[in-house]
Structures are given as structure tokens and as C-alpha cells.
Coordinates of C-alpha atoms and ligand atoms in Angstrom, one line a residue:
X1 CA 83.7 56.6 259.3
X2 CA 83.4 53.0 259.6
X3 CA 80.6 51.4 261.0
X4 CA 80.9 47.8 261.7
X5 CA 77.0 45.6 262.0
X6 CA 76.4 42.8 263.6
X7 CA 73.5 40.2 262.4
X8 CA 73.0 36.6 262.9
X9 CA 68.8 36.2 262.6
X10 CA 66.5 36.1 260.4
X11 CA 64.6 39.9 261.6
X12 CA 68.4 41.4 261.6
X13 CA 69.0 40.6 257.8
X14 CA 65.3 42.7 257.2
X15 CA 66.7 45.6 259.2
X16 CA 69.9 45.0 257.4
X17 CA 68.7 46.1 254.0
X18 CA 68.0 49.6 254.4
X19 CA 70.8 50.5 256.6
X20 CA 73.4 48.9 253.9
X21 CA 71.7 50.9 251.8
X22 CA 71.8 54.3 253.5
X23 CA 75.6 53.6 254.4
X24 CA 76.4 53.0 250.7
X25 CA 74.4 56.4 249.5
X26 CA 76.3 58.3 252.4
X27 CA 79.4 56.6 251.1
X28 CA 79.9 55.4 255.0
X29 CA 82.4 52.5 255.0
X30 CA 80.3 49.5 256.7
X31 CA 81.5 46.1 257.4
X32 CA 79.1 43.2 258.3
X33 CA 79.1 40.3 260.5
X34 CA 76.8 37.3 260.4
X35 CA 77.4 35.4 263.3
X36 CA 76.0 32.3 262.0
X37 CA 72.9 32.1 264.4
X38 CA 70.7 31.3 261.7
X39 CA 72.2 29.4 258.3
X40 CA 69.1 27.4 256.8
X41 CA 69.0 28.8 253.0
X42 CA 65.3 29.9 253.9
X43 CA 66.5 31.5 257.0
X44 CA 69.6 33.8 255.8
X45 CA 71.0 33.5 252.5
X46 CA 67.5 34.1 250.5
X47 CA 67.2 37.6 252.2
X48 CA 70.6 38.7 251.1
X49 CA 69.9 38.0 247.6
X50 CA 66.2 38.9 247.7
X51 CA 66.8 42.3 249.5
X52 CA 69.8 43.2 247.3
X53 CA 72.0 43.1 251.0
X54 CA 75.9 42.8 250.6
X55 CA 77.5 38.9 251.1
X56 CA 79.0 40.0 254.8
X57 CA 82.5 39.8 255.2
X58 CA 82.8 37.6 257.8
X59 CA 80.7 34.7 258.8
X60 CA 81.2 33.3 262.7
X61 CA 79.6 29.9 261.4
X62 CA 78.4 30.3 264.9
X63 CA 74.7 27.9 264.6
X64 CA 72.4 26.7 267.4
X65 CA 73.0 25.8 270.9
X66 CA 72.0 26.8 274.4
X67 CA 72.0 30.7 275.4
X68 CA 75.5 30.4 277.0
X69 CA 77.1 28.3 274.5
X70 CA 75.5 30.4 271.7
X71 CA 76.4 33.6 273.1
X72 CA 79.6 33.0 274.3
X73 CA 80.9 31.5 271.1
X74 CA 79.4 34.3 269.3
X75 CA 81.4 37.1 271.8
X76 CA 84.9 34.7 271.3
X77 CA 84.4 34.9 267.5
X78 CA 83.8 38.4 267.3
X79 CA 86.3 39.9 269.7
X80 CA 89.2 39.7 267.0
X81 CA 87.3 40.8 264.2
X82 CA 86.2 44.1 266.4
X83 CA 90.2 44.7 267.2
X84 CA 90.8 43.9 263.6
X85 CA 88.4 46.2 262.2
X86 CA 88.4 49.0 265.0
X87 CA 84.9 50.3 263.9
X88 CA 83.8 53.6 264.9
X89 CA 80.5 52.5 265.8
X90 CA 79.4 49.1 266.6
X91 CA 75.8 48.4 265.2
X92 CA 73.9 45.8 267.1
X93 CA 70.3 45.0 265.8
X94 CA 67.3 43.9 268.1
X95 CA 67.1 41.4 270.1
X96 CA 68.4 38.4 269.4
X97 CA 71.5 36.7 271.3
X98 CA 73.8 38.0 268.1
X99 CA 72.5 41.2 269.6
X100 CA 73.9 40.5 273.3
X101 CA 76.8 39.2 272.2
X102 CA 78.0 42.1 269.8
X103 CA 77.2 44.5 273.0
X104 CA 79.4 43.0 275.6
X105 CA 82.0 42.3 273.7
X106 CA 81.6 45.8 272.1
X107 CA 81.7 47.2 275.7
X108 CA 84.7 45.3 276.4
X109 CA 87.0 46.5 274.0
X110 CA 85.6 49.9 274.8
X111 CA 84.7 50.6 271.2
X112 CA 81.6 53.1 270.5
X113 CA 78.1 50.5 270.6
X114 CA 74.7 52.1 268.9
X115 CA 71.7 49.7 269.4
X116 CA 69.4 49.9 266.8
X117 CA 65.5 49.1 267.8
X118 CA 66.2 50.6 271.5
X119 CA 63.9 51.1 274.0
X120 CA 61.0 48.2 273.2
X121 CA 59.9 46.7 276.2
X122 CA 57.1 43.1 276.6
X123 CA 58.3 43.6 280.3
X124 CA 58.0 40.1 280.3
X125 CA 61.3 38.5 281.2
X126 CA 61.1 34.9 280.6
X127 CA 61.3 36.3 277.1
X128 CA 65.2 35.9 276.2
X129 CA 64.7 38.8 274.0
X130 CA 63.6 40.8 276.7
X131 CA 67.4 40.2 278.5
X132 CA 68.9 40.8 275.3
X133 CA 67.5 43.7 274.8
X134 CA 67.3 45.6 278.3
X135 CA 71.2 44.6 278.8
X136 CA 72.0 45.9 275.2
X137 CA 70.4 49.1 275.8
X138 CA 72.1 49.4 279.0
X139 CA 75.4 48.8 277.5
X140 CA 75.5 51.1 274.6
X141 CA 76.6 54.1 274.1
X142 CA 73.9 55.2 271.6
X143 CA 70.3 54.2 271.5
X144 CA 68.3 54.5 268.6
X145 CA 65.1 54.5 269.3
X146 CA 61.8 53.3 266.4
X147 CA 59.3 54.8 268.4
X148 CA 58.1 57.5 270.8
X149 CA 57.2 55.1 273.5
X150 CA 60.6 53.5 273.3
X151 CA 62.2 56.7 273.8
X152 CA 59.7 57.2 276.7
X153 CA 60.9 53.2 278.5
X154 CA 64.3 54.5 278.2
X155 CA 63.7 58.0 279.5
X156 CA 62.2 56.2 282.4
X157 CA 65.6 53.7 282.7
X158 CA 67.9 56.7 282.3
X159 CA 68.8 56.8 279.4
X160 CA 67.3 60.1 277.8
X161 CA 70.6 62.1 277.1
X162 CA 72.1 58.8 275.0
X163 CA 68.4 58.2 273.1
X164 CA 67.6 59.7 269.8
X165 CA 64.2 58.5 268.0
X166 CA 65.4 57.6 264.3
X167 CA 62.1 55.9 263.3
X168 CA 61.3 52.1 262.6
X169 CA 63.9 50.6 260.0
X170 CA 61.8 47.8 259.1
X171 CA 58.5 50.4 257.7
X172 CA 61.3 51.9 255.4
X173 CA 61.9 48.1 254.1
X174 CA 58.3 46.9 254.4
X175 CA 56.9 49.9 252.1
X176 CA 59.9 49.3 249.4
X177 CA 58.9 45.9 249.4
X178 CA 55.5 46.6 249.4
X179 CA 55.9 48.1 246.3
X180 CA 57.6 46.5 244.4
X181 CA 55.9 43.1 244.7
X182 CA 52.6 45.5 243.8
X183 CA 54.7 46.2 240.6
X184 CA 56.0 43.0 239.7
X185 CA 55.1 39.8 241.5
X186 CA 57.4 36.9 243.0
X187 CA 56.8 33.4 242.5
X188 CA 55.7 31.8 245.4
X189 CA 53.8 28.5 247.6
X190 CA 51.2 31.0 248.3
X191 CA 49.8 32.3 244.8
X192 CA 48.8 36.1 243.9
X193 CA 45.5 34.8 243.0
X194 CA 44.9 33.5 246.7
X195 CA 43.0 35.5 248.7
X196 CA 41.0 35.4 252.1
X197 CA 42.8 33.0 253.7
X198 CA 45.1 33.0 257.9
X199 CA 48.6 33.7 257.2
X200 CA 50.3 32.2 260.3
X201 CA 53.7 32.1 262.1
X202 CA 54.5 30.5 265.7
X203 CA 58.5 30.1 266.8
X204 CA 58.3 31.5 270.0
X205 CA 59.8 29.3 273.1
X206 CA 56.9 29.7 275.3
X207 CA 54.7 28.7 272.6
X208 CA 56.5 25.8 270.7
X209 CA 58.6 24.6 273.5
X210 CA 55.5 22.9 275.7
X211 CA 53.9 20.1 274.1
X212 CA 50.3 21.0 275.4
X213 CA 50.4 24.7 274.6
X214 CA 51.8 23.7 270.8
X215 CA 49.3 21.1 270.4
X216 CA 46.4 23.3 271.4
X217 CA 47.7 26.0 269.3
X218 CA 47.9 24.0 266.0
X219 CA 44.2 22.2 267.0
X220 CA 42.8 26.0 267.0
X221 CA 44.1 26.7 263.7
X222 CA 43.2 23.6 262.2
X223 CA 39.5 23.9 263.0
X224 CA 39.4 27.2 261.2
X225 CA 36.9 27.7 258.8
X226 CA 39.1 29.0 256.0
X227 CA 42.6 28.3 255.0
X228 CA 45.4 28.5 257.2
X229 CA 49.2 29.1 255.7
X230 CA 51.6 28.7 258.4
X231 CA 55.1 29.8 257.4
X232 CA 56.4 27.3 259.5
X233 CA 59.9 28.2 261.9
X234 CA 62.7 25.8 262.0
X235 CA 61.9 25.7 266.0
X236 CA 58.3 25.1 265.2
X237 CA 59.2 22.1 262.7
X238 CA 61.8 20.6 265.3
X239 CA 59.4 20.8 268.1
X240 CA 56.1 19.4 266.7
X241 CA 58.6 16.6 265.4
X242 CA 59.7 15.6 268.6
X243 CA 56.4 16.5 270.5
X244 CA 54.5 14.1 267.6
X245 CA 52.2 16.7 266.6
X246 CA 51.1 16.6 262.8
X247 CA 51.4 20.5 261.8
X248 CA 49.7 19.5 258.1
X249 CA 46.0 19.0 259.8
X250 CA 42.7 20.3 258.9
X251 CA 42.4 24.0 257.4
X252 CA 46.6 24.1 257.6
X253 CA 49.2 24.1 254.7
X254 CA 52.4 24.6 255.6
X255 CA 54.7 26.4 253.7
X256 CA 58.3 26.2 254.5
X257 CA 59.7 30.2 255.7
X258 CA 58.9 32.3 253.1
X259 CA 62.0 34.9 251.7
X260 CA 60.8 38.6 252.3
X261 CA 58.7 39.6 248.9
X262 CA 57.0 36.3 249.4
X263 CA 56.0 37.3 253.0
X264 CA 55.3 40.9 251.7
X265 CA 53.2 39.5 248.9
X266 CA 51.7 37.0 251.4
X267 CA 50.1 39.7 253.4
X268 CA 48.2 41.8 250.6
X269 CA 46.0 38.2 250.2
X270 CA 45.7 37.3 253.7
X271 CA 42.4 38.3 255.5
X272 CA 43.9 38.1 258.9
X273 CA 47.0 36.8 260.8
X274 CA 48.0 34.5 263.8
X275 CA 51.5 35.0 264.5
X276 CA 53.9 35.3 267.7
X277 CA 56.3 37.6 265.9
X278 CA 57.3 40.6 266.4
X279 CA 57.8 41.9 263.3
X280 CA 55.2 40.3 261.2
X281 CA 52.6 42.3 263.4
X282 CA 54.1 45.4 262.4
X283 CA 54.1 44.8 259.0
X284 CA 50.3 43.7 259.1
X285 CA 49.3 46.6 260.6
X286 CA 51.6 48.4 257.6
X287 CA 50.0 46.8 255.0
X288 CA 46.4 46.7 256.8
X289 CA 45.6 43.6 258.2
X290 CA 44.1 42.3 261.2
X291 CA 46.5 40.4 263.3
X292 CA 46.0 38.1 265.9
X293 CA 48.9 37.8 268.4
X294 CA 49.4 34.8 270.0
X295 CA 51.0 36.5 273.2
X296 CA 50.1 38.0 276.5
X297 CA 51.6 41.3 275.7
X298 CA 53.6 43.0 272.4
X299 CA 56.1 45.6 272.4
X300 CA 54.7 47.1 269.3
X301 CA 52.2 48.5 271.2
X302 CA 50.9 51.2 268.3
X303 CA 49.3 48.3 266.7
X304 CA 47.1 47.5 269.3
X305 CA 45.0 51.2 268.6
X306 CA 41.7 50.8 267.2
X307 CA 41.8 46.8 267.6
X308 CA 44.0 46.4 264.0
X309 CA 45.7 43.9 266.2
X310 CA 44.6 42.2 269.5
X311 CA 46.4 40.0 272.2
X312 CA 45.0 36.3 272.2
X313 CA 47.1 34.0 274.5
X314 CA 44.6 31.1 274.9
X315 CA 44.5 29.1 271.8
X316 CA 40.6 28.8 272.8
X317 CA 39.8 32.6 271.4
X318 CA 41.6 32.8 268.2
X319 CA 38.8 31.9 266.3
X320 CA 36.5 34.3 267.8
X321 CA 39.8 36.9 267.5
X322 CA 40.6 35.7 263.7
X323 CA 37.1 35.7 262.9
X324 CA 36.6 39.3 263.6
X325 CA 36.2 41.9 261.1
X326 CA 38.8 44.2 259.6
X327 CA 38.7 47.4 261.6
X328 CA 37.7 50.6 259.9
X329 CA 39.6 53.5 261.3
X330 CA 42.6 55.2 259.7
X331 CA 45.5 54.0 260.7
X332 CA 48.0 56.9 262.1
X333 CA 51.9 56.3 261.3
X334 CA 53.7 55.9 264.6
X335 CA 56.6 54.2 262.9
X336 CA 57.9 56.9 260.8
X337 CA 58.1 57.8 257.3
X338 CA 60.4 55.0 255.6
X339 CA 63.5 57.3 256.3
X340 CA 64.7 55.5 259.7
X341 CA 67.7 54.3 257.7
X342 CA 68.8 57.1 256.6
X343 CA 68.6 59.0 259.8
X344 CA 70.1 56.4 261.8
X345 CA 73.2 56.6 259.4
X346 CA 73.2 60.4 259.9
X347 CA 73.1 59.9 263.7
X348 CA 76.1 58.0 263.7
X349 CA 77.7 60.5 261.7
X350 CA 77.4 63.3 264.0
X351 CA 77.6 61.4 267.0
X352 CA 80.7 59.8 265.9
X353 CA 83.4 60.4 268.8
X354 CA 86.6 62.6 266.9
Ligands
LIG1 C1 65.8 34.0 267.1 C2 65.8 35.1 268.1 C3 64.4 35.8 268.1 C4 64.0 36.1 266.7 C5 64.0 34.9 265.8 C6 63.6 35.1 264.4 C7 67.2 34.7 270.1 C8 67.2 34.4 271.6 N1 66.0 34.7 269.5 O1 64.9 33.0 267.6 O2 64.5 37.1 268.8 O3 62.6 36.6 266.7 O4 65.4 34.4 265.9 O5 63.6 33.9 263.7 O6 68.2 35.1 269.6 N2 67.2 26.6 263.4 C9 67.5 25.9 262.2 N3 68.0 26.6 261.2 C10 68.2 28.0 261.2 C11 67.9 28.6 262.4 C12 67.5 28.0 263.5 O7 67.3 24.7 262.1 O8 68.6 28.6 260.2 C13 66.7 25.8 264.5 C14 67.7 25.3 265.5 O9 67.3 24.0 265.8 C15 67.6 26.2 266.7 C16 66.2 26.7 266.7 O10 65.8 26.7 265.3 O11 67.9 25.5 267.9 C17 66.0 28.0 267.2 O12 66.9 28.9 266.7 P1 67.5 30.1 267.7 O13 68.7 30.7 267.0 O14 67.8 29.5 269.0 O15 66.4 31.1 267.9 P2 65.1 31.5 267.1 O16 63.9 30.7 267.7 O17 65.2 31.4 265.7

């Protein structure tokens, strides 16, 4: 069997790891693509060689641009690697436009599509992952699901007899990592000895792509009373350059993005988190820390139980949000045992059309 994944961001080459991982153990032959979305060092290359991830064999060189421009020169550059490779199963990852792009042209050439991370839903669609993902779900062929309440959205869409709930990829590489780092610790701009202090991230368009709502974001970290590390985005950077807003003020350090065992580390120091991503709040609520989501809604809803993370939009409550204590209930494990990879690979498997 050949399975053929397609990746191009930042979250794809975390999901990436495991799945490589489980194909190589199941002796599954599996060809990657990078489509080039995102090619800063910080950005790509340092979580292939951190996360022990194969060099992929090809590279679109694809970079930034509008949606269209971006997508479509994505779905040219991979349509004659797919007919060169005939893959039994396409993998797309996520939600990013290297997601999209993989599924229609996937869909096209009428080759087999599983989407991996199916079924998460913000149901907020100015969010261009929230097209990305709804259109890739409704493409494919397979959808495998992290989570119970993703199986139930795409129950409710249709989709029940193509679903199958394989667990969250990214707890199997967030535990691994965990770990390890516990083990043997990574150098890094935020030392081991650090504690107590906001780890922060903030790329998303509807927060760095308005100057007013940026600026009143950064002002509210920067009048915390403790120290802020923000793990600053290249969107973030290029925005508050061209808005003029100084991102180094008050309780903030930047850092530039940190490689994965550097974030992983980050996290067992950090007494809270401010962040807009998607990921990093699963991983806080992983690894036990409070998270502040600067959002109106998440799609990892699980985290929200018991308050171990809490939706503040206005930049007016974070402090009051950041400021509150660590929650004491037990956590429960809605994301699986660290096996998704595994299971996903086995899914293909058997699903595999003869
Ligand atoms: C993308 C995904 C998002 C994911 C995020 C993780 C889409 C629509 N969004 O958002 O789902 O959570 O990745 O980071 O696919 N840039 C660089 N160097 C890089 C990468 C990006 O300088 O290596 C800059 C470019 O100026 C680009 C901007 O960052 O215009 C945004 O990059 P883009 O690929 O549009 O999306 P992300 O915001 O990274």
C-alpha cells in the first residue's frame, strides 16, 4: 500500500511525525509532499529534524500569496505528482489551504482521499480554516475523526458510514515529546529554570489583520503583571510591522517560533497561556495549563470542561482570564491514548479499495 501525505504548515509537520512513524513500523510505503506553504527555517525545516520526520520527497516551493493564488498553485503543482505517484490513499492534514488543495485535486483524479483531523467545526466561517476544512471533509472518501464530537458534526452532515474516530494525532506526539524533554532538556530562548511566566501566540487573520484589534491585544499583554513570552508568528511580525505597533513593550519578550521540544518544554514552565491556536490549546490542556483563548469560540471544545481553558475575545478580560487560578479537577482524556497514529495507519489498511 502506498499512502501519499500532503503538508505545507507548520501544525501539518506536528501531525506528520507520528504518522511517518506508524507507516514506517507497518512497513506502509508513504510518500510526502510539502507544498511549500510555509518555508521560514523556524517554520518547517526545524520540525523535520527536531521530530526525526523524513526530508519529503517533493517540495512544491509553493510560499505565500492570496487564497486563490495559493491554492490554486498548490492543486497545479500537485496534480502531476498524484498521477505520478498513483497513491492508494491520499492523506490530507487539517485545515490549512495545503489541506484544500490536496482534496480537490485528489477528487479530481478520482484517487482514494482520507482527511485526517475530520469533523472539527468553530462554525464560524470567516475562518478560512473553517472552508478548508468543511469542503475537505465533504470531499473525501475517508474521514478520520480525533474526537467523539467530530464524529457527532459529521454524523449530523452525513457523513457517518465514511467516519471512523482514530483518536487525536497530535496527543500521541505531544506526550512523546513531553517526555523526552522531561528526560533530557533542549536548549532554548526560554530557559528550564524559568517559571511562572504567559506563554503567548497570536497569528490568527481576525486578530493580526486589524490594526485596532492587534494593538489592543499586545497593550493587554504588556500591562501584565508577570512575564509575557510571545512566540511570535511570521503573520504577527509582518502585521505589527506594517501596522507600527512595537510587539517588544512592557511585560513582553518575544521570542522568534519556537521548534517543537522548545514549545513542549515551554509549557511545563508557563503558569498560563494567551494564544489563538488551535493546537497549542490542546497541548496546554495535555500538559495542564490554563489557557486563555483569544477567540469567540474553539473547535477543541473538550478543553473548555472544568474552565482548564476559557474563551476571551475582548482583549479587555485577559488579565482577569490569565489571572485566574489553575483549575483543580482531573482532567478526563477525550483525545485518545497516544495511539491515533497507529490506528489511522491501520484504517487505511483495511479500508484500502482492492
Ligand atoms: C496557516 C494556516 C492555519 C494554521 C497556520 C499555522 C491557512 C489558511 N492557514 O496560517 O490554519 O493554523 O498556518 O501557522 O492555510 N510567512 C512567512 N514565513 C513562513 C510562513 C508564512 O513569512 O514560513 C508569512 C507570509 O507573509 C504569509 C503569512 O506569514 O503571508 C501567513 O502565512 P499563511 O500561509 O497565509 O498562513 P498562516 O497564517 O501561517
Amino acid at each position: 500500500m502506498r499512502i501519499l501525505s500532503v503538508v505545507g504548515a507548520r501544525p501539518q509537520f506536528v501531525k506528520l511525525a507520528p504518522v511517518a512513524a506508524a507507516a514506517s513500523a507497518a512497513g506502509v510505503e508513504h510518500v510526502v509532499v510539502h507544498t511549500g506553504q510555509h518555508y521560514d527555517e523556524k517554520m518547517s525545516q526545524s520540525f523535520f529534524d527536531t521530530l526525526q520526520i523524513p526530508a519529503p520527497d517533493v517540495n512544491l516551493g509553493i510560499g505565500s500569496g492570496s487564497h486563490a493564488a495559493q491554492t490554486g498553485a498548490m492543486m497545479a503543482g500537485l496534480e502531476p505528482v498524484f498521477e505520478r505517484y498513483a497513491p492508494d490513499w491520499v492523506l490530507a492534514y487539517g485545515d490549512t489551504n495545503s489541506t484544500l488543495a490536496s482534496a480537490v485535486c485528489a477528487t479530481k483524479l478520482h484517487l482514494p482521499l482520507a482527511h485526517l483531523e475530520a469533523g472539527l467545526r468553530s462554525f464560524n466561517r470567516r475562518m478560512p480554516e473553517e472552508h478548508n476544512r468543511v469542503l475537505t471533509d465533504h470531499a473525501a472518501d475517508l474521514c478520520l475523526a480525533p474526537t467523539e464530537v467530530a464524529v457527532g458534526h459529521l454524523t449530523r452532515e452525513g457523513l457517518a458510514d465514511r467516519t471512523v474516530l482514530v483518536g487525536d494525532v497530535m496527543t500521541d506526539v505531544v506526550l512523546r515529546v513531553a517526555k523526552a524533554v522531561a528526560a533530557e532538556p533542549v536548549e532554548s530562548p526560554i530557559g528550564v529554570g524559568d517559571t511562572g511566566y504567559v506563554l503567548a501566540t497570536i497569528h490568527r487573520p481576525d486578530n493580526t489583520d486589524e490594526r485596532d484589534r492587534l494593538a489592543a491585544i499586545v497593550e493587554a499583554l504588556a500591562r501584565l503583571d508577570r512575564r509575557v513570552y510571545l512566540a511570535a508568528h511570521p503573520r504577527l511580525v509582518s502585521r505589527a510591522e506594517a501596522f507600527g505597533i512595537d510587539l517588544q513593550a512592557g511585560s513582553i519578550t518575544v521570542v522568534s517560533p519556537l521548534s517543537y521540544p522548545q514549545l513542549v518544554q515551554a509549557l511545563g514552565g508557563a503558569a498560563a497561556v494567551a494564544t489563538d491556536s488551535g493546537g497549542l490549546q490542546k497541548e496546554a490542556f495535555l500538559l495542564g495549563v490554563p489557557t486563555t483563548t483569544v477567540r469567540t469560540e474553539t473547535e477543541w471544545v473538550e478543553t473548555l470542561v472544568d474552565g482548564w481553558n476559557v474563551l476571551t475575545p475582548d482583549p479587555a478580560d485577559l488579565a482577569a482570564a490569565l489571572g485566574r487560578p489553575a483549575p483543580t479537577a482531573e482532567r478526563s482524556a477525550p483525545y485518545g491514548d497516544g495511539t491515533a497514529a497507529v490506528r489511522t495507519v491501520e484504517t487505511l489498511r483495511s479500508r484500502r479499495r482492492p
